[in-house]
XYZ file of C-alpha atoms in Angstrom:
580
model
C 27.971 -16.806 3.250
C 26.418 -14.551 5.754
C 28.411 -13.319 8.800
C 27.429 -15.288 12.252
C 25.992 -11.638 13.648
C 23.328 -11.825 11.492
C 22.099 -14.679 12.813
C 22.567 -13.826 16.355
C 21.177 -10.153 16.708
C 17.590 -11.110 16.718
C 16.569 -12.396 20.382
C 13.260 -13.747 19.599
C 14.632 -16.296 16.811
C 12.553 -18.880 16.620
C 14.133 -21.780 16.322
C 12.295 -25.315 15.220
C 14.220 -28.467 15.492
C 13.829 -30.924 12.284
C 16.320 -32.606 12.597
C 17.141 -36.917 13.336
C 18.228 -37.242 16.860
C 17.521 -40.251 18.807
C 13.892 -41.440 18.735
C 11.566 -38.937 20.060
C 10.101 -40.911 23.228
C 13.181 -42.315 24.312
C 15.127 -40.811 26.970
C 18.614 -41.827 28.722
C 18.989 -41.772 31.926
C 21.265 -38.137 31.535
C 17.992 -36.818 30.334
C 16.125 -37.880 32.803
C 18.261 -36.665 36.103
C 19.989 -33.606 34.281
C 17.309 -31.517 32.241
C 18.449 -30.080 29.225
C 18.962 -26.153 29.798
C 16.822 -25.594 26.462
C 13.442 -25.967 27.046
C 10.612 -25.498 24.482
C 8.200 -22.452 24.607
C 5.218 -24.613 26.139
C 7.149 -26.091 28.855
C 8.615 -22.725 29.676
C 5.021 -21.366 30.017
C 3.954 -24.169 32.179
C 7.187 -24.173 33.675
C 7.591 -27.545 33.834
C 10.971 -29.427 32.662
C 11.393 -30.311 29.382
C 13.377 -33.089 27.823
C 15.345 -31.644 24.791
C 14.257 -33.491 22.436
C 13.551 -33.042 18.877
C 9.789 -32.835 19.618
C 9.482 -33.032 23.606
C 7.630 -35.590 25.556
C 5.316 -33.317 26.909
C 3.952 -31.838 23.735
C 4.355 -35.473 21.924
C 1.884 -36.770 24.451
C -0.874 -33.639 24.265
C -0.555 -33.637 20.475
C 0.986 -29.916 19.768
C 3.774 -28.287 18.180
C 7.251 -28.179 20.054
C 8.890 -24.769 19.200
C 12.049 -23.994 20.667
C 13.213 -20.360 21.728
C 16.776 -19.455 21.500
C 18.375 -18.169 24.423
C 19.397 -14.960 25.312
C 21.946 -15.992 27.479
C 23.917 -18.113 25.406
C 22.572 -21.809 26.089
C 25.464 -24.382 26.883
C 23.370 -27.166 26.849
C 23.259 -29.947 23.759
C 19.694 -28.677 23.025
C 21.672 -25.615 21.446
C 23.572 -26.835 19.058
C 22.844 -29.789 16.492
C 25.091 -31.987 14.521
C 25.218 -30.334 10.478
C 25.103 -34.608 9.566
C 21.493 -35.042 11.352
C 20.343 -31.740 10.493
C 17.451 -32.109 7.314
C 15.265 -29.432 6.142
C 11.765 -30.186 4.608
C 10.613 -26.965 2.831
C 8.870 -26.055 -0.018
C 11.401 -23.314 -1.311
C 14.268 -21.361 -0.187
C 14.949 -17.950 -0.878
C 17.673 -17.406 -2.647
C 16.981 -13.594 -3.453
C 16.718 -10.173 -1.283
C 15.508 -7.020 -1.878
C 14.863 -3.823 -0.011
C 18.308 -3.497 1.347
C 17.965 0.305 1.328
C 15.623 0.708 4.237
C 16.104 4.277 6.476
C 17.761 3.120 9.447
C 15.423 4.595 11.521
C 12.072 2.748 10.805
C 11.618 0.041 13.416
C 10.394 -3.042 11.118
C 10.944 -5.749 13.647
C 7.843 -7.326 15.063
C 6.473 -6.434 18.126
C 6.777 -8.490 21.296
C 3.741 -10.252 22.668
C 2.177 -12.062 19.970
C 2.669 -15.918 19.638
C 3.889 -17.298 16.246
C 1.481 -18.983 13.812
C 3.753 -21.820 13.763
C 1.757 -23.982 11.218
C 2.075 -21.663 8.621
C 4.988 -19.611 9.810
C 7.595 -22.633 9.825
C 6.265 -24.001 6.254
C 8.029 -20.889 5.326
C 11.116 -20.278 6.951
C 13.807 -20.774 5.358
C 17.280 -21.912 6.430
C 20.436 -20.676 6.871
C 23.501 -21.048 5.132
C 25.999 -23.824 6.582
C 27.494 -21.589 8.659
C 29.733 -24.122 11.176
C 32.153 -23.461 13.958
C 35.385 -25.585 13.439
C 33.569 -28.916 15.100
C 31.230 -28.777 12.468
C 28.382 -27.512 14.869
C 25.692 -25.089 13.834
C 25.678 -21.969 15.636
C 22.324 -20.756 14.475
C 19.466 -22.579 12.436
C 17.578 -20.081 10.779
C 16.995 -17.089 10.094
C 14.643 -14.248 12.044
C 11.021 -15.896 10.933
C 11.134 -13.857 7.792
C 7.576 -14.708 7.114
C 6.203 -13.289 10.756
C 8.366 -10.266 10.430
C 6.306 -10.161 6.620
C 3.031 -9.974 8.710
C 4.344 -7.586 11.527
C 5.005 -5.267 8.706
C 1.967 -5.737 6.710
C -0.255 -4.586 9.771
C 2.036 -1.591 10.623
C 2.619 0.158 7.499
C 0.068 -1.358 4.786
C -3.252 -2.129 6.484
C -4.643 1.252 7.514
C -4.502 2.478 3.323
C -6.453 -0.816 2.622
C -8.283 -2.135 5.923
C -10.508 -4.860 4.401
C -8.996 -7.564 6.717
C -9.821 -8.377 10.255
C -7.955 -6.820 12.368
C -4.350 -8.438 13.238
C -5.359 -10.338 16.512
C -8.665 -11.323 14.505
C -7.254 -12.931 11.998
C -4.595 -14.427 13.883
C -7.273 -15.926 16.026
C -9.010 -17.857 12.910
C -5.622 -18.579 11.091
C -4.900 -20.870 14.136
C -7.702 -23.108 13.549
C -8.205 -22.881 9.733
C -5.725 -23.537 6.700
C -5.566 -19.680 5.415
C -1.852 -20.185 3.889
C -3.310 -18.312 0.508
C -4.064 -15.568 2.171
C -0.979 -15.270 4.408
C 0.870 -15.648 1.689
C -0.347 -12.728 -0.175
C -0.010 -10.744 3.369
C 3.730 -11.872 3.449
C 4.237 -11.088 0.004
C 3.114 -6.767 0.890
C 4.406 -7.260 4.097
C 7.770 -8.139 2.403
C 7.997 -4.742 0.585
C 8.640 -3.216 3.964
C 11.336 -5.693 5.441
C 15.167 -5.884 4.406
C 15.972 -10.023 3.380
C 12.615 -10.648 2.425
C 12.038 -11.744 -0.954
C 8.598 -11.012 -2.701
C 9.588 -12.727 -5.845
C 9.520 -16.098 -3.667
C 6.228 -14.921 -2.225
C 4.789 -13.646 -5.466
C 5.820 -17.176 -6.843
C 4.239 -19.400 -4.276
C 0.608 -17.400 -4.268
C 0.771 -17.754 -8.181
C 0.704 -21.556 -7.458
C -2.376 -21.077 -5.301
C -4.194 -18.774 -8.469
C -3.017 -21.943 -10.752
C -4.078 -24.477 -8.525
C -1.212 -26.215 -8.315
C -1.739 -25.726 -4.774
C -5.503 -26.159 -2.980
C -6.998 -23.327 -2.239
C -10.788 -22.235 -1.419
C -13.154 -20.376 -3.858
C -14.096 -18.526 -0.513
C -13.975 -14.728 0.559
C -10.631 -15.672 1.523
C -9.569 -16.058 -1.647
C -10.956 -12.500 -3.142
C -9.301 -10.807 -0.340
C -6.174 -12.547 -1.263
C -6.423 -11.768 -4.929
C -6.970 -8.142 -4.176
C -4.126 -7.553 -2.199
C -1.341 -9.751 -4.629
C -3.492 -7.609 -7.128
C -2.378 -3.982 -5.003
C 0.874 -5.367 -4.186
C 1.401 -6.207 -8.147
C 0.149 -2.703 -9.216
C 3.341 -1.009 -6.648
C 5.857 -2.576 -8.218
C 4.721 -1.546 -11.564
C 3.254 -5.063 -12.977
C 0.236 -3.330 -13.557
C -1.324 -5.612 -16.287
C -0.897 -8.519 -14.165
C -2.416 -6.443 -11.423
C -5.287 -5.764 -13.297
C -5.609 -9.322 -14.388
C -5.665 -10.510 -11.030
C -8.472 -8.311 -9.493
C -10.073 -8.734 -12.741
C -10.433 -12.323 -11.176
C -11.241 -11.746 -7.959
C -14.091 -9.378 -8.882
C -15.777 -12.271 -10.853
C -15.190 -14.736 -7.985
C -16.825 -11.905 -5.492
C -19.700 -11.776 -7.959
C -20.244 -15.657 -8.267
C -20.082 -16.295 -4.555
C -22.579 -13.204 -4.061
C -20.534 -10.807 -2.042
C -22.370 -7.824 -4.091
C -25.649 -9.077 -1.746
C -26.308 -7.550 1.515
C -27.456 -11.226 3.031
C -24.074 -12.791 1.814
C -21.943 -11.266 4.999
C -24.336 -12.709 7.540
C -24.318 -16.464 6.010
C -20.564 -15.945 5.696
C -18.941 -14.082 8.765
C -17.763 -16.947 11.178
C -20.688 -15.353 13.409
C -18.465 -11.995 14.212
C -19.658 -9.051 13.211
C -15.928 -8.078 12.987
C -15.933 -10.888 10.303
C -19.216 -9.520 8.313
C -17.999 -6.088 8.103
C -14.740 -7.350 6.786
C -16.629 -9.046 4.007
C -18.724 -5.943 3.815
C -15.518 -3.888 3.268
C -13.849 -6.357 0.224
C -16.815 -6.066 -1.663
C -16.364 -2.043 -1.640
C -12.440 -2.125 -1.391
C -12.645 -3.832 -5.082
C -14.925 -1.481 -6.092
C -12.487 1.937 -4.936
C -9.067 -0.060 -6.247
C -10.485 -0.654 -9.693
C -11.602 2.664 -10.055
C -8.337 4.236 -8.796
C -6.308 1.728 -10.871
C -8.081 2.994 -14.056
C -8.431 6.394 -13.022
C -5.224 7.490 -11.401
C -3.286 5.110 -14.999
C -4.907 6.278 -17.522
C -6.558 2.622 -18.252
C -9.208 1.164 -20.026
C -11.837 0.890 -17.974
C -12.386 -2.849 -16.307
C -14.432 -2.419 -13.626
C -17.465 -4.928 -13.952
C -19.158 -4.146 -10.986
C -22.607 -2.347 -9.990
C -21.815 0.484 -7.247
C -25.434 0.379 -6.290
C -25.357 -2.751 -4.932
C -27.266 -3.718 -1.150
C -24.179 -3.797 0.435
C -24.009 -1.695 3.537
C -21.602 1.096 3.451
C -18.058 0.790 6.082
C -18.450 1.764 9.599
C -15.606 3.651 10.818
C -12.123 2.062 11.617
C -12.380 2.687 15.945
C -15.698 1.060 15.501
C -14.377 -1.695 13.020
C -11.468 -2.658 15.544
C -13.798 -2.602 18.877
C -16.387 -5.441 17.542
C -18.956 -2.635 17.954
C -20.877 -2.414 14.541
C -23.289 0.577 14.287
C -26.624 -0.020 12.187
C -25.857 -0.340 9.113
C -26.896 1.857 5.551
C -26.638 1.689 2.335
C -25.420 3.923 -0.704
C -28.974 4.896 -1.272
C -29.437 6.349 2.101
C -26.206 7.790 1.400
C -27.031 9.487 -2.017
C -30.410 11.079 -0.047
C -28.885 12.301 3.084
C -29.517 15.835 2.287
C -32.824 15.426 1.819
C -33.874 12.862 4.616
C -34.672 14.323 7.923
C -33.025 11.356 9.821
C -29.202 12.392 10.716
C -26.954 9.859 9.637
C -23.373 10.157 11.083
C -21.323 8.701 7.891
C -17.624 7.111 8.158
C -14.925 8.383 6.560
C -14.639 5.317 4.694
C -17.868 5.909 2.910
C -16.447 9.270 1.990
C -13.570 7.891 0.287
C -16.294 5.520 -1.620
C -18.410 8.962 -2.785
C -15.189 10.186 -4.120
C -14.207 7.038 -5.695
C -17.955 7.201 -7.327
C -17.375 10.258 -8.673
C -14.002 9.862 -10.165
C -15.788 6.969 -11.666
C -18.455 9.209 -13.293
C -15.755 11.392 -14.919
C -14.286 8.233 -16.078
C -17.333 6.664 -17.549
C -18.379 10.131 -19.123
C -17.902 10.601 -22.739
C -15.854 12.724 -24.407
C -16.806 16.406 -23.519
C -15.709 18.197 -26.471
C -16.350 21.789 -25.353
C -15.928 23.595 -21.678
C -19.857 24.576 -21.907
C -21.317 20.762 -22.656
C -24.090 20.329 -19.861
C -22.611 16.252 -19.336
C -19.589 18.888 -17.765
C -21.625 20.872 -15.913
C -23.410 17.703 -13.838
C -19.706 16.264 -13.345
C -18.950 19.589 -11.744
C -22.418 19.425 -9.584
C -21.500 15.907 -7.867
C -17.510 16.772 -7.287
C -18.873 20.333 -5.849
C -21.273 18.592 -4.253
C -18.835 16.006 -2.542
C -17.062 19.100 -1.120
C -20.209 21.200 0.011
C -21.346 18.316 2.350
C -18.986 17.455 4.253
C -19.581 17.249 7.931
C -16.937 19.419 10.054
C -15.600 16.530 11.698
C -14.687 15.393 8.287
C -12.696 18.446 7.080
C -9.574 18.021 9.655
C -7.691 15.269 8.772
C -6.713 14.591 12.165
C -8.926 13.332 14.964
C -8.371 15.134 18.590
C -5.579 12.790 19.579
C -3.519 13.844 16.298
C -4.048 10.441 14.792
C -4.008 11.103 10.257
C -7.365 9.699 8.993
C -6.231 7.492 5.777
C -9.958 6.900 4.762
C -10.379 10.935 4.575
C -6.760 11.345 3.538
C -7.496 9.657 0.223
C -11.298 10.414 0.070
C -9.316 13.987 -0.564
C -6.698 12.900 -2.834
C -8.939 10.845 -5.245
C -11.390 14.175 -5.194
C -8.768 16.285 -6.766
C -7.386 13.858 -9.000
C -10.994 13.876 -10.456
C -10.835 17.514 -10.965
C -7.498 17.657 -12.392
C -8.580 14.647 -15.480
C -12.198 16.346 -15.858
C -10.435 19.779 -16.119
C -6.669 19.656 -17.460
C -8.493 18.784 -20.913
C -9.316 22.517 -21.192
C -6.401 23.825 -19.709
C -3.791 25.671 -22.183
C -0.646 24.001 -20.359
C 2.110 22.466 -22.528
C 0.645 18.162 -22.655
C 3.704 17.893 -24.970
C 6.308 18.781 -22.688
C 5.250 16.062 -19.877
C 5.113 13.209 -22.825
C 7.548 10.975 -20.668
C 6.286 10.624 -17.792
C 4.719 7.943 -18.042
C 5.016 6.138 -14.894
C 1.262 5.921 -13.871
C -0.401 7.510 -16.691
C -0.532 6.156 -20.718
C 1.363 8.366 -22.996
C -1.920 8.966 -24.493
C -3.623 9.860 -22.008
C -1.514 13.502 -21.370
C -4.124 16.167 -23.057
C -3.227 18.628 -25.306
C -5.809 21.129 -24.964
C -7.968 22.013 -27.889
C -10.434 24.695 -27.073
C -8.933 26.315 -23.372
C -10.472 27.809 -20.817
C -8.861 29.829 -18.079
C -11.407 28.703 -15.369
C -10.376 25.247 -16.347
C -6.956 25.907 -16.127
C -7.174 27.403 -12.372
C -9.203 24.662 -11.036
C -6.479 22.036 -12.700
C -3.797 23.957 -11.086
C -5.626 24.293 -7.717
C -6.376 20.888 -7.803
C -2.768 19.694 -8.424
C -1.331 22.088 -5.251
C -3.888 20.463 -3.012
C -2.620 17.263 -3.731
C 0.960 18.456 -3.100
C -0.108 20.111 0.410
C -0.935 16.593 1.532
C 2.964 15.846 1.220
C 3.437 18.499 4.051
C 0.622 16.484 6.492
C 2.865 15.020 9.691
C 3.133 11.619 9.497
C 5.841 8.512 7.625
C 4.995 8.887 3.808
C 4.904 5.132 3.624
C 1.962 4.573 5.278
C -0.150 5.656 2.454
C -0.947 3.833 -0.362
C 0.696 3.494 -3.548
C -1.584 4.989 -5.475
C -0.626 8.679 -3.425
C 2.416 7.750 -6.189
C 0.246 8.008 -9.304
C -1.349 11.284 -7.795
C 1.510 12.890 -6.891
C 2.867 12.053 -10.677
C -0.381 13.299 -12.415
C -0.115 16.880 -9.889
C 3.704 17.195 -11.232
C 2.515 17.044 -14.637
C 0.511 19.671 -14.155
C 3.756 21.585 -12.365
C 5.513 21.663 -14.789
C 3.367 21.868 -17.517
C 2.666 25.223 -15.863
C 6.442 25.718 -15.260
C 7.099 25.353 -19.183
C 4.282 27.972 -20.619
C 5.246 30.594 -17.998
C 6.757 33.874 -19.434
C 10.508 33.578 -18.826
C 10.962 36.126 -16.527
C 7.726 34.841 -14.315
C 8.276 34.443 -10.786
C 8.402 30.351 -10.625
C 9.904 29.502 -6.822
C 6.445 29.025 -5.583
C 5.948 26.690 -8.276
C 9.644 25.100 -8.124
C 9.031 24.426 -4.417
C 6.169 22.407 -4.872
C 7.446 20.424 -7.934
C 10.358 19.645 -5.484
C 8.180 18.438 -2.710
C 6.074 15.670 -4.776
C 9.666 14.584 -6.129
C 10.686 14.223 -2.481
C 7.807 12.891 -1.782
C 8.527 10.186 -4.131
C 11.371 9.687 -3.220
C 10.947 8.673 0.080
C 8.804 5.905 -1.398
C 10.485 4.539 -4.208
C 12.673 2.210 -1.591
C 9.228 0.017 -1.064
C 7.383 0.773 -4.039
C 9.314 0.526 -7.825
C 6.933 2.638 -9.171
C 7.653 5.706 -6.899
C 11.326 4.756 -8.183
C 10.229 5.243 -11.919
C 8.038 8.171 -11.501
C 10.647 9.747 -9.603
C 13.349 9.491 -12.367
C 10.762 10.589 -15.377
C 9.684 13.632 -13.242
C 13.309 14.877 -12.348
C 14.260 14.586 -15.740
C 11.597 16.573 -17.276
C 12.214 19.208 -14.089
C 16.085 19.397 -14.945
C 15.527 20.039 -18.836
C 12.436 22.905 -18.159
C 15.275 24.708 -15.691
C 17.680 24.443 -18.322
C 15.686 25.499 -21.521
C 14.634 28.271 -18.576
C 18.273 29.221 -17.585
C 18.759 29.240 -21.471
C 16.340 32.039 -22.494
C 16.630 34.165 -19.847
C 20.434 34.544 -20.851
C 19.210 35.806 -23.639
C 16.863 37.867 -22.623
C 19.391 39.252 -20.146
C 21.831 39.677 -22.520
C 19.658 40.997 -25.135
C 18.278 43.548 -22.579
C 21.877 44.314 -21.417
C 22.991 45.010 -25.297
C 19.624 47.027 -25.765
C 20.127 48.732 -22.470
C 23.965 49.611 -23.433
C 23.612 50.649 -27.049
C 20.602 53.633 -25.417
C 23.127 54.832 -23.161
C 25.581 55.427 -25.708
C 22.752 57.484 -27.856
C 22.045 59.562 -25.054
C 25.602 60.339 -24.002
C 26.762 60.908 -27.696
C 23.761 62.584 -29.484
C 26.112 63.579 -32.252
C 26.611 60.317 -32.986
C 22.940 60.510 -34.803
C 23.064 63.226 -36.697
């Protein structure tokens, strides 16, 4: 039984009346000379006076949904309150279960003002409250805050700019109106719900599973790849990564069946918006970069079945995506011959983050190198040097000129050191054993032991995993990133403290402690929205905690052993008889 202030802090409650009053166009004559002091959002924006009733004459006569707003000021009239014995709820779940209760204080999560609800889909899934009656047996509050819109709010504020395949929010809001789209709201509301306190994504998770099943309709559409691709993301941050890979598994066949790997598919399929047609545009290569980070940064088999050189046109950039204002488009051939084409072709950051994504696929997809001077290393080396040699200046700051983090560039750079770290650490002499358990993105069996080392190796590994850790220190809420910067900040503290355990005890390490600290604050800023940041953060600290102490151990004894040494000499030279 929840307290009555948690139903009456949130002013914007919406508040939708399904209950059995008196028949809806039927009116006494009270009603008719003393106007109830509720009225329903429509009749408020008309302001015109509204009835009270269940569903309001005016909006029973034009055929729209009555939605009722609950005061601020404390209604009086009988439009507030509703008799528990009338009161009937027809829902297609409850949710019985909450998560995400530890939430910093201050992150502002509630939705912002000034966008009208999606009611059709939005009430579907709001649930009720708990019977919570004053002593007449009256309800003083029907629901809860729209859990569901709150879901959405969230999605678009802290999610969407690590994965922006979607229209932007007031685009898709704008189509969602006028077409059924509840599979892919629910999938939004089920990441969204990772970022909001009393939202449950087990309810969410369940009800999109009934969509996959088809126990519930859904379209073998675009809409329906995007959907699977982000219950597929979602699934692979809280750890269920073999479901997660099953899922996009599926929505990677379903892209290649409906023909979203061919240029002409976005302009028989985009609603007639080129906002729409890039989006499309954008899935197709948003499957492509999440399968290859979902193998790559875990250690995987590899599952991705699709052709990188396909004819789709390469992302425009996000100002450009969010304007309407499309740019001609090119492709990743025009892309892979920039250097040597005379035409100047200003490339987006997003088609950065796909180059990067291609090569960390090509160290993937390599064989086994067996020996630091095979020539299949030496062309690996050529296209990650490569990546790094050409790009543009405006592509080396992170920030733009009004301080705004790129996320496109931000993990264009993180996948291109994660690549060098996996093609390298093979060859690098640092203790694989030592790291065994951590295991929280990458397979136990995927942790090298080096064979044959090489100290080149070994320095670019290391660099590699302190670049990674510098973009910890970039300004800006860690939890706007996505959840795979969890997998490479796991895979650079590997490489920490392998380093940490093969340095000579008496080595200077606080350089190195100070950045195995950050990624495991780093981490744990996360872990309250994403379970694997929780995991990886426990596996890390514990490996941290016994390196200090075998550490603090043997340079005991060396100090003692020293002192002893040090001790015993003095005596020699003070009592030189003592020899003779």
């Amino acid at each position: 039984m929840e307290s009555r202030d948690a139903h009456s802090n949130g002013s914007n409650e919406v508040l939708t009346r399904s209950c059995n009053p008196p028949a809806e166009n039927t009116t006494t004559t009270t009603d008719t000379q003393n106007p109830t002091s509720t009225a329903c959002i429509s009749c408020r924006e008309k302001h015109l006076k509204c009835d009270g009733l269940r569903k309001c004459t005016r909006c029973t006569s034009q055929g729209i949904t009555c939605v009722y707003l609950k005061s601020r000021r404390g209604c009086r009239g009988r439009g507030k309150y509703i008799s528990s014995s009338n009161c009937k709820f027809s829902l297609n779940y409850e949710v019985s279960s909450f998560n995400n209760t530890n939430i910093p204080s201050n992150v502002s999560l509630m939705p912002s003002v000034g966008e009208a609800p999606v009611c059709s889909s939005l009430e579907r899934h709001t649930p009720p409250s708990s019977d919570n009656t004053d002593s007449n047996g009256i309800y003083f509050g029907l629901f809860r805050p729209n859990i569901p819109q709150r879901c959405m709010e969230a999605f678009y504020q802290y999610f969407y700019d690590a994965h922006p395949f979607l229209p932007p929010r007031h685009h898709l809001l704008q189509v969602v109106r006028t077409n059924s789209m509840d599979h892919l709201q629910t999938a939004i509301y089920y990441v969204g719900s990772r970022y909001i306190s009393g939202a449950s994504a087990a309810s969410f998770a369940l009800e999109f599973e009934s969509f996959i099943l088809g126990t519930k309709p859904a379209p073998k559409d675009a809409s329906m790849v995007q959907a699977m691709l982000l219950f597929a993301l979602g699934l692979d941050g809280n750890n269920e990564r073999t479901k997660a890979i099953e899922i996009l598994i599926k929505a990677q066949n379903l892209a290649v069946e409906l023909g979203m790997n061919r240029r002409e598919y976005t302009g028989a399929n985009g609603r007639g918006s080129s906002v729409w047609e890039e989006s499309l545009r954008r899935t197709w290569w948003e499957l492509y970069v999440v399968s290859t980070m979902m193998t790559g940064f875990h250690g995987s088999e590899i599952f991705n079945q699709q052709d990188p050189l396909s004819s789709v046109p390469l992302p425009c950039e996000e100002k450009e995506f969010v304007s309407g204002f499309i740019p001609p488009l090119y492709s990743i051939d025009q892309f892979d011959d920039g250097s040597f084409d005379s035409e100047e072709i200003v490339w987006s950051s997003y088609a950065y983050r796909i180059a990067a994504a291609r090569n960390l696929d090509r160290v993937l997809q390599s064989k086994e190198i067996l020996f630091p001077d095979d020539p299949a290393l030496c062309k690996l080396e050529a296209h990650l040097t490569n990546w790094h040699l050409h790009l543009p200046d405006n592509k080396r700051d992170l920030f733009d000129q009004y301080g705004t983090l790129d996320e496109m560039l931000f993990q264009a750079y993180m996948i291109a050191n994660v690549s060098t770290m996996l093609l390298y650490r093979h060859f690098s002499p640092l203790d694989g054993l030592t790291v065994r358990t951590i295991k929280s993105c990458t397979e136990e069996s995927k942790v090298p032991v080096a064979q044959i080392s090489d100290n080149m190796h070994t320095i670019r590994t290391i660099q590699a995993a302190s670049n990674i850790s510098k973009l910890v220190s970039l300004p800006g809420p860690l939890v706007k990133h996505t959840h795979f910067f969890v997998c490479a900040l796991t895979l650079s503290s590997i490489t920490h403290l392998s380093l940490w355990a093969t340095l000579p005890v008496m080595s200077p390490d606080q350089d190195l402690r100070q950045q195995i600290r950050m990624n495991a604050g780093a981490l744990k800023a996360v872990a309250p929205f994403w379970p694997s940041a929780e995991i990886g953060l426990r596996q890390v600290t514990n490996v941290a905690q016994k390196i200090f102490a075998n550490r603090k151990d043997a340079v005991g004894e060396v100090f003692w052993r020293d002192f002893i040494e040090t001790d015993f000499m003095s005596g020699m030279i003070e009592n030189p008889s003592n020899g003779s």
